[in-house]
Short mmCIF file of C-alpha atoms in Angstrom, two decimals:
data_model
loop_
_atom_site.label_atom_id
_atom_site.label_comp_id
_atom_site.label_asym_id
_atom_site.label_seq_id
_atom_site.Cartn_x
_atom_site.Cartn_y
_atom_site.Cartn_z
CA MET A 1 77.96 53.22 104.91
CA LYS A 2 80.61 51.95 107.20
CA ASN A 3 82.48 54.97 107.82
CA LEU A 4 79.48 56.79 108.84
CA GLU A 5 79.01 58.23 112.78
CA VAL A 6 75.75 57.91 114.56
CA LEU A 7 75.02 61.75 114.57
CA PRO A 8 74.31 61.48 110.25
CA LEU A 9 72.49 58.53 110.51
CA ILE A 10 70.01 59.77 112.95
CA SER A 11 69.95 63.03 111.38
CA GLY A 12 69.19 61.25 107.77
CA VAL A 13 66.52 59.40 109.38
CA CYS A 14 64.74 62.61 111.04
CA CYS A 15 64.66 64.31 107.68
CA ILE A 16 63.04 61.57 105.72
CA LEU A 17 60.61 60.87 108.48
CA GLY A 18 59.68 64.59 109.14
CA GLY A 19 59.43 65.32 105.04
CA LEU A 20 57.04 62.40 104.77
CA GLY A 21 55.16 63.57 108.02
CA VAL A 22 54.67 67.28 106.92
CA VAL A 23 53.38 66.02 103.62
CA LEU A 24 50.75 63.23 104.90
CA HIS A 25 49.27 64.91 107.89
CA THR A 26 46.56 67.08 107.70
CA ASN A 27 46.01 69.21 110.49
CA PRO A 28 48.12 72.28 110.57
CA ILE A 29 49.76 71.94 113.82
CA ASN A 30 50.80 68.30 113.51
CA LYS A 31 52.18 69.59 110.19
CA ILE A 32 54.28 72.43 112.19
CA ILE A 33 55.46 69.53 114.89
CA MET A 34 57.01 67.55 111.96
CA LEU A 35 58.39 70.71 110.56
CA ALA A 36 60.50 71.26 114.03
CA LEU A 37 61.49 67.47 113.86
CA LEU A 38 62.47 68.21 109.92
CA GLU A 39 64.82 71.01 111.21
CA ILE A 40 66.37 68.81 113.89
CA GLY A 41 67.74 66.67 111.28
CA MET A 42 68.98 69.57 109.21
CA ILE A 43 70.88 71.11 112.29
CA GLY A 44 72.36 67.75 112.92
CA LEU A 45 73.60 67.37 109.33
CA ILE A 46 74.90 71.06 109.33
CA VAL A 47 76.70 70.14 112.71
CA SER A 48 78.14 66.52 111.42
CA SER A 49 80.15 68.52 108.37
CA TYR A 50 81.83 70.95 111.31
CA TYR A 51 79.74 74.38 110.36
CA LEU A 52 79.32 75.27 113.71
CA ASP A 53 78.97 79.20 113.72
CA ILE A 54 75.39 78.21 110.99
CA ALA A 55 74.50 75.56 113.23
CA ILE A 56 74.11 78.18 116.09
CA ILE A 57 72.37 80.97 113.39
CA SER A 58 70.19 78.20 112.10
CA SER A 59 69.25 77.31 115.60
CA ILE A 60 68.34 81.00 116.66
CA CYS A 61 66.01 80.94 113.49
CA GLU A 62 64.41 78.04 113.89
CA PRO A 63 61.70 79.14 116.82
CA ILE A 64 61.24 82.61 114.76
CA CYS A 65 59.79 80.81 111.82
CA THR A 66 57.95 78.57 114.03
CA ILE A 67 56.37 81.49 116.02
CA ILE A 68 55.71 83.30 112.96
CA LEU A 69 53.77 79.93 111.25
CA LEU A 70 51.79 79.62 114.70
CA LEU A 71 50.66 83.33 114.95
CA GLY A 72 49.58 83.42 111.16
CA TYR A 73 47.65 80.07 111.43
CA MET A 74 45.67 81.53 114.70
CA LYS A 75 45.11 84.71 112.38
CA TYR A 76 43.72 82.84 109.76
CA LEU A 77 41.70 80.54 111.67
CA THR A 78 39.86 83.55 113.82
CA THR A 79 39.33 85.09 110.03
CA ILE A 80 37.86 81.63 108.47
CA LYS A 81 35.44 82.05 111.52
CA LYS A 82 34.36 85.28 111.19
CA LYS A 83 33.84 84.67 107.60
CA LYS A 84 31.31 81.91 108.01
CA LYS A 85 29.49 83.68 110.93
CA PHE A 86 28.98 86.84 108.92
CA GLY A 87 28.32 84.99 105.91
CA ARG A 88 25.39 83.70 107.49
CA ASP A 89 24.30 87.00 109.06
CA LEU A 90 24.88 89.53 106.01
CA PRO A 91 22.13 88.76 103.69
CA VAL A 92 19.59 88.96 106.48
CA LEU A 93 20.68 92.85 107.38
CA SER A 94 20.97 93.47 103.83
CA LYS A 95 17.63 93.05 103.07
CA MET B 1 79.15 56.10 101.09
CA ASP B 2 80.62 59.21 101.82
CA LEU B 3 79.36 61.67 104.27
CA VAL B 4 79.26 64.40 101.36
CA GLN B 5 77.23 61.74 98.76
CA TYR B 6 74.99 61.29 101.77
CA ILE B 7 73.73 64.98 102.28
CA LEU B 8 73.52 65.29 98.57
CA TYR B 9 71.33 62.23 97.89
CA LEU B 10 69.14 63.43 101.06
CA GLY B 11 68.74 66.89 99.72
CA TYR B 12 67.59 65.28 96.50
CA ALA B 13 65.15 63.26 98.22
CA LEU B 14 63.79 66.01 100.35
CA LEU B 15 63.26 67.98 96.93
CA ILE B 16 61.48 64.96 95.40
CA ILE B 17 59.09 64.37 98.16
CA GLY B 18 58.47 68.19 98.73
CA THR B 19 57.71 69.14 95.29
CA LEU B 20 55.19 66.38 94.70
CA GLY B 21 53.51 66.71 98.11
CA ALA B 22 52.86 70.57 97.22
CA ILE B 23 51.22 69.63 94.00
CA LEU B 24 49.23 66.69 94.94
CA GLY B 25 49.32 66.03 98.54
CA PRO B 26 46.15 65.55 100.62
CA LYS B 27 43.73 68.15 101.05
CA VAL B 28 46.07 70.75 99.30
CA GLU B 29 43.11 73.18 98.14
CA ASP B 30 43.52 75.27 101.40
CA PRO B 31 46.31 77.71 100.57
CA LEU B 32 47.84 77.25 104.53
CA ILE B 33 48.15 73.46 103.81
CA ARG B 34 49.71 74.20 100.37
CA PHE B 35 52.18 76.51 102.10
CA LEU B 36 53.28 74.54 104.62
CA ASN B 37 54.04 71.91 102.39
CA VAL B 38 56.42 74.06 100.38
CA GLU B 39 58.69 74.53 103.69
CA VAL B 40 59.71 70.68 102.73
CA PRO B 41 62.15 71.62 99.44
CA SER B 42 63.38 74.77 101.16
CA ILE B 43 64.94 72.66 103.57
CA GLY B 44 66.38 70.21 100.58
CA VAL B 45 67.95 73.36 98.99
CA ALA B 46 69.67 74.39 102.36
CA LEU B 47 71.13 70.69 102.41
CA ILE B 48 72.37 71.08 98.55
CA PHE B 49 73.99 73.98 99.64
CA LEU B 50 75.73 72.55 102.39
CA THR B 51 77.02 69.72 99.93
CA TYR B 52 78.60 72.29 97.66
CA ASP B 53 80.68 74.28 100.96
CA GLU B 54 78.73 77.58 99.96
CA ASP B 55 78.31 78.50 103.53
CA LEU B 56 77.70 82.19 103.30
CA ALA B 57 74.92 81.30 100.93
CA LEU B 58 73.48 78.72 103.42
CA MET B 59 73.41 81.32 106.21
CA THR B 60 71.53 83.79 104.08
CA PHE B 61 69.23 81.71 102.94
CA ILE B 62 67.99 80.35 106.25
CA ALA B 63 67.95 83.99 107.64
CA VAL B 64 65.78 85.07 104.48
CA ASN B 65 63.44 82.10 105.03
CA ALA B 66 61.86 83.17 108.05
CA ILE B 67 61.33 86.47 106.73
CA LEU B 68 59.86 85.21 103.76
CA SER B 69 57.24 82.94 105.58
CA LEU B 70 56.25 86.16 107.36
CA ILE B 71 55.44 87.92 104.29
CA LEU B 72 53.44 84.94 102.60
CA ILE B 73 51.36 84.48 105.54
CA ARG B 74 50.39 88.08 105.56
CA ALA B 75 49.58 87.69 102.22
CA LEU B 76 47.37 84.51 103.01
CA ILE B 77 45.42 86.06 105.77
CA LEU B 78 44.79 89.52 103.54
CA LYS B 79 43.57 87.46 100.65
CA GLU B 80 41.03 85.70 103.11
CA LYS B 81 40.08 89.07 104.54
CA TYR B 82 39.32 91.08 101.09
CA GLU B 83 37.26 87.82 100.01
CA SER B 84 35.03 87.85 102.94
CA GLU B 85 34.27 92.00 102.34
CA MET C 1 84.10 42.07 125.86
CA ASP C 2 84.51 42.88 129.92
CA GLU C 3 85.05 46.43 129.24
CA ILE C 4 81.79 47.08 127.61
CA VAL C 5 79.89 45.51 130.81
CA VAL C 6 81.99 47.54 132.81
CA SER C 7 81.04 50.77 130.86
CA ILE C 8 77.32 49.56 131.08
CA LEU C 9 77.20 49.39 134.50
CA LYS C 10 78.86 52.78 134.64
CA MET C 11 76.56 54.36 132.68
CA LEU C 12 73.46 52.74 134.74
CA VAL C 13 74.88 53.98 138.25
CA ALA C 14 75.35 57.44 136.65
CA GLY C 15 71.38 57.60 135.31
CA ALA C 16 70.41 56.67 138.51
CA ILE C 17 72.45 59.50 140.18
CA CYS C 18 70.85 61.96 137.69
CA TRP C 19 67.65 60.40 138.37
CA ILE C 20 67.23 61.24 141.76
CA ASN C 21 69.07 64.59 141.18
CA PHE C 22 66.56 66.13 138.90
CA VAL C 23 63.39 64.64 140.49
CA ILE C 24 64.21 65.88 144.11
CA ILE C 25 65.09 69.38 143.15
CA ASP C 26 62.33 69.71 140.88
CA THR C 27 59.90 68.63 143.13
CA TYR C 28 61.20 70.66 145.95
CA PHE C 29 60.92 73.74 143.65
CA GLY C 30 57.50 72.85 143.25
CA LEU C 31 56.97 71.81 139.74
CA PRO C 32 54.28 69.57 140.40
CA GLU C 33 52.02 72.15 142.42
CA GLN C 34 50.70 74.26 139.38
CA PRO C 35 51.49 74.76 135.69
CA GLY C 36 53.88 77.63 135.29
CA VAL C 37 52.93 78.60 131.51
CA LEU C 38 49.81 77.76 129.54
CA GLY C 39 50.95 74.85 127.83
CA ALA C 40 51.98 73.08 130.67
CA LYS C 41 48.21 72.94 131.91
CA MET C 42 47.08 71.50 128.46
CA ILE C 43 49.46 68.63 128.85
CA GLY C 44 48.61 67.73 132.23
CA GLU C 45 45.29 67.41 131.50
CA LYS C 46 45.97 65.39 128.79
CA VAL C 47 48.27 63.03 130.51
CA LYS C 48 45.26 62.78 132.91
CA ASP C 49 42.84 61.63 130.38
CA ILE C 50 44.86 58.55 129.61
CA GLY C 51 44.63 57.54 133.10
CA GLY C 52 47.33 59.02 134.71
CA ASN C 53 47.84 61.37 137.92
CA LEU C 54 47.19 65.32 137.10
CA HIS C 55 50.22 66.32 139.20
CA GLY C 56 52.63 64.32 137.33
CA GLY C 57 51.22 65.66 134.58
CA TYR C 58 52.15 68.70 135.49
CA PHE C 59 55.94 67.65 136.37
CA MET C 60 56.28 66.51 132.69
CA GLY C 61 54.37 69.70 131.04
CA ASN C 62 56.69 71.94 132.84
CA ILE C 63 59.89 69.93 131.82
CA VAL C 64 58.87 70.37 128.08
CA CYS C 65 57.53 74.15 128.36
CA SER C 66 60.94 75.58 130.00
CA PRO C 67 64.50 74.38 130.95
CA ASP C 68 64.35 72.97 134.40
CA ALA C 69 67.00 71.05 136.69
CA SER C 70 66.81 68.12 134.04
CA ALA C 71 67.78 70.48 131.30
CA GLY C 72 70.86 71.81 133.84
CA THR C 73 71.90 68.32 134.77
CA LEU C 74 72.22 67.65 130.78
CA LEU C 75 74.32 70.56 129.99
CA ALA C 76 76.36 70.76 132.75
CA SER C 77 77.69 67.43 132.66
CA ILE C 78 78.09 68.03 128.52
CA MET C 79 80.09 71.05 129.91
CA ASN C 80 82.21 69.26 132.43
CA TYR C 81 82.99 66.64 129.76
CA LEU C 82 84.14 68.97 127.49
CA MET C 83 85.57 72.06 129.65
CA GLY C 84 85.94 71.09 133.16
CA VAL C 85 84.59 72.51 136.02
CA GLU C 86 84.60 76.09 134.78
CA GLY C 87 82.10 74.62 132.34
CA GLY C 88 79.56 74.03 134.67
CA LEU C 89 79.50 77.41 136.01
CA ILE C 90 78.73 78.69 132.44
CA THR C 91 76.34 76.51 132.10
CA ALA C 92 74.10 77.63 135.15
CA LEU C 93 74.66 81.29 133.59
CA LEU C 94 73.16 80.24 130.44
CA VAL C 95 70.47 78.15 131.86
CA TRP C 96 69.23 80.96 133.76
CA ILE C 97 69.09 83.23 130.69
CA GLY C 98 67.19 80.34 128.76
CA ASN C 99 64.88 80.28 132.05
CA ARG C 100 63.75 84.00 131.75
CA LEU C 101 63.14 83.40 127.93
CA CYS C 102 60.44 81.33 129.01
CA ALA C 103 58.66 83.25 131.75
CA ASP C 104 59.95 81.31 134.78
CA PRO C 105 61.39 82.07 138.11
CA GLY C 106 64.70 79.93 137.10
CA TYR C 107 65.71 78.64 140.85
CA ALA C 108 65.46 75.20 139.66
CA GLY C 109 67.82 75.09 136.44
CA THR C 110 70.94 76.81 138.30
CA ILE C 111 70.47 74.91 141.00
CA GLY C 112 70.46 71.76 139.46
CA ALA C 113 73.44 72.63 137.49
CA LEU C 114 75.35 73.59 140.32
CA THR C 115 74.60 70.42 142.11
CA ILE C 116 75.53 67.88 139.28
CA THR C 117 78.60 70.06 138.98
CA ALA C 118 79.61 68.90 142.60
CA ILE C 119 78.78 65.73 142.35
CA ILE C 120 80.50 64.83 139.18
CA SER C 121 83.77 66.63 140.70
CA LEU C 122 83.26 64.46 143.58
CA LEU C 123 83.22 60.97 141.59
CA LYS C 124 85.29 61.90 138.44
CA PRO C 125 88.28 59.57 139.76
CA ILE C 126 85.57 56.57 139.60
CA ILE C 127 83.00 57.78 136.84
CA GLU C 128 84.19 59.89 134.08
CA PRO C 129 81.69 62.64 133.08
CA LYS C 130 80.76 61.27 129.88
CA TYR C 131 79.05 58.60 131.75
CA PHE C 132 77.01 61.28 132.93
CA VAL C 133 75.61 62.14 129.40
CA ALA C 134 74.36 58.92 128.58
CA GLY C 135 72.93 58.27 131.93
CA MET C 136 70.86 61.22 131.65
CA VAL C 137 69.60 60.51 128.61
CA LEU C 138 68.59 57.11 130.02
CA ALA C 139 66.86 59.14 132.58
CA ILE C 140 64.84 61.21 130.81
CA PHE C 141 63.58 58.49 128.51
CA THR C 142 62.23 56.41 131.72
CA ILE C 143 60.10 59.61 132.22
CA GLN C 144 58.99 61.24 128.97
CA GLY C 145 59.46 58.34 126.34
CA LEU C 146 58.65 54.80 127.89
CA ASP C 147 54.90 55.11 129.47
CA HIS C 148 53.33 58.27 130.06
CA LYS C 149 50.55 56.84 132.56
CA HIS C 150 53.17 54.77 134.97
CA ALA C 151 55.52 57.28 134.95
CA SER C 152 53.17 60.00 135.82
CA LEU C 153 51.54 58.07 138.70
CA LEU C 154 55.28 57.31 139.87
CA LEU C 155 55.80 61.00 139.98
CA GLY C 156 52.75 61.82 141.58
CA LYS C 157 53.28 59.51 144.63
CA ILE C 158 56.85 61.04 144.88
CA ALA C 159 55.42 64.58 145.03
CA LYS C 160 52.47 63.58 147.38
CA LYS C 161 55.26 62.24 149.59
CA MET C 162 57.15 65.62 149.53
CA ASN C 163 54.01 67.76 150.55
CA ARG C 164 53.93 69.13 147.15
CA GLY C 165 50.71 69.15 145.46
CA GLU C 166 47.56 67.97 147.58
CA MET D 1 82.00 54.07 117.13
CA ASP D 2 81.63 54.19 121.09
CA ILE D 3 79.01 52.12 123.31
CA LEU D 4 77.47 55.18 124.59
CA GLU D 5 76.98 56.61 121.18
CA ILE D 6 75.02 53.65 120.18
CA VAL D 7 72.90 53.65 123.14
CA ILE D 8 71.88 57.11 122.80
CA GLY D 9 71.24 56.44 118.72
CA ALA D 10 69.21 53.69 119.63
CA VAL D 11 66.69 56.01 121.88
CA ALA D 12 66.70 58.61 119.29
CA LEU D 13 65.47 56.14 116.86
CA LEU D 14 62.88 54.67 118.53
CA MET D 15 61.53 58.40 119.80
CA THR D 16 61.57 59.59 115.73
CA LEU D 17 59.37 56.50 115.43
CA ARG D 18 56.84 56.91 118.20
CA ILE D 19 56.65 60.72 116.99
CA PHE D 20 55.77 59.85 113.39
CA LEU D 21 53.20 57.06 114.41
CA GLU D 22 51.70 58.41 117.54
CA ARG D 23 48.08 59.97 117.06
CA SER D 24 47.62 62.47 120.08
CA ARG D 25 48.69 65.99 119.74
CA ALA D 26 50.02 66.65 123.15
CA ARG D 27 52.08 63.52 123.70
CA LYS D 28 53.90 64.23 120.47
CA LEU D 29 55.50 67.21 122.00
CA LEU D 30 56.73 64.83 125.13
CA TYR D 31 58.51 62.55 122.89
CA LEU D 32 59.86 65.43 120.51
CA CYS D 33 61.49 66.70 124.14
CA CYS D 34 63.15 63.50 124.82
CA LEU D 35 64.78 63.64 120.96
CA SER D 36 66.05 66.94 121.31
CA PHE D 37 68.02 65.69 124.51
CA CYS D 38 69.33 62.99 122.67
CA ILE D 39 70.40 65.15 119.76
CA SER D 40 72.17 67.46 122.00
CA ALA D 41 74.00 64.64 123.86
CA LEU D 42 75.14 63.49 120.32
CA ILE D 43 76.19 66.86 119.24
CA ALA D 44 78.45 66.94 122.31
CA LEU D 45 79.85 63.61 121.97
CA TYR D 46 80.51 64.19 118.26
CA VAL D 47 82.23 67.52 118.24
CA LYS D 48 84.65 66.90 121.30
CA SER D 49 85.45 70.78 121.70
CA PRO D 50 83.92 73.85 124.00
CA MET D 51 82.45 75.37 120.57
CA GLY D 52 80.47 71.99 120.55
CA GLY D 53 79.29 72.89 124.23
CA ILE D 54 78.09 76.02 123.35
CA THR D 55 76.39 74.70 119.92
CA ALA D 56 74.63 72.08 122.00
CA ILE D 57 73.56 74.61 124.75
CA VAL D 58 71.93 77.10 122.34
CA TYR D 59 70.26 74.30 120.36
CA PHE D 60 68.56 73.00 123.20
CA ILE D 61 67.16 76.23 124.71
CA THR D 62 66.05 77.27 121.36
CA SER D 63 64.13 74.11 120.86
CA THR D 64 62.19 74.39 124.22
CA LEU D 65 61.22 77.91 123.25
CA SER D 66 59.68 76.54 120.10
CA SER D 67 57.64 73.69 121.72
CA ASN D 68 56.75 75.98 124.21
CA ALA D 69 54.89 78.39 121.53
CA ILE D 70 53.32 74.98 120.12
CA ALA D 71 51.70 74.01 123.61
CA TYR D 72 50.63 77.54 124.28
CA THR D 73 49.01 77.76 120.47
CA ILE D 74 47.26 74.29 121.06
CA GLU D 75 45.77 75.44 124.12
CA GLN D 76 44.57 78.89 122.82
CA THR D 77 43.20 76.91 119.65
CA LYS D 78 40.99 74.34 121.43
CA HIS D 79 38.33 76.97 122.39
CA ILE D 80 38.13 78.21 118.76
CA GLU D 81 37.92 74.75 116.84
#
């Protein structure tokens, strides 16, 4: 443990706490914030082994993944709300 | 402890946490929450790729992961939509 | 032991310079007046709910949602540490591109980067550029990380004194 | 280890713990912004070459983009829930 620098130590703490946080939280937006923390840890570990080009590619792909998850969450939420509203109305209409 | 061993053990820890969390985590009956738990072991796999110096595999894995999440979340929305009709 | 005290003193002085630089530039370009994007409005209202000031909350939300003079200060001091004066100009270009991606006019970021480049090139014989990197982290820690209520009250008072925001 | 890296590392460790323990969603974003400042400074102090500076700039701008999207979604879904 004595020949490690500061960046790998911080990134390791980010990875472990982010992984526990994604599993333990139950609201999807909280889970996505914790996923951002986990990806911060992964980028730090990639940089600390000097793969700088892969770090650039990875940090460009991270907001794309986040935006896809957020758009999907909004669509999913509106679908569930619409299903609940129809579920109350539809038997009345079909009678 | 060496840097390589440190990253390797970190990747194993993320794999174990993520797999157990996807099976018996809290409120896992909702498919969106289970899908978000599955993202954790994929980052563990990326760290293990990093340990064995597979740089091309790591780059491909990270890029494909973004596209894969698009397909899976589209499938979830379609399932909810077909169940409501 | 004497060396450590001197380096901590240099870091604190550099932090004070960075704090004054980015707060004045951001307030002058009207960050506390209105939220630039929709997310900054939500953060300002949440900060107001815990007892802070609304305009200080808009300031903090605008820092989170787009790279402003704070990001310009940090990145320009990084590139000055690594490349010299040319790095500051490259940073101004890249921060402007990032600002346009976040749907912002982008004057605050570039002017912040150019100002800190001028300050660093003036002060280079006394304080080396790597102290500015750590000083900027301490400066952003006092605003975003320490205590949101009192920080937003202080920012609101500064905005009122400079006639930006009520 | 340098004294500057130790100070920045202490700030980053404190921010990580406060993100994990905070209840409100909007204030987690403020702590996340401070953490990405710290990591960007640590990358530049660790690599010490111009390519490291480019990596730090690209990382910081894209992390800002991601937190912008999260804040926008919190505002949008407040009316639905």
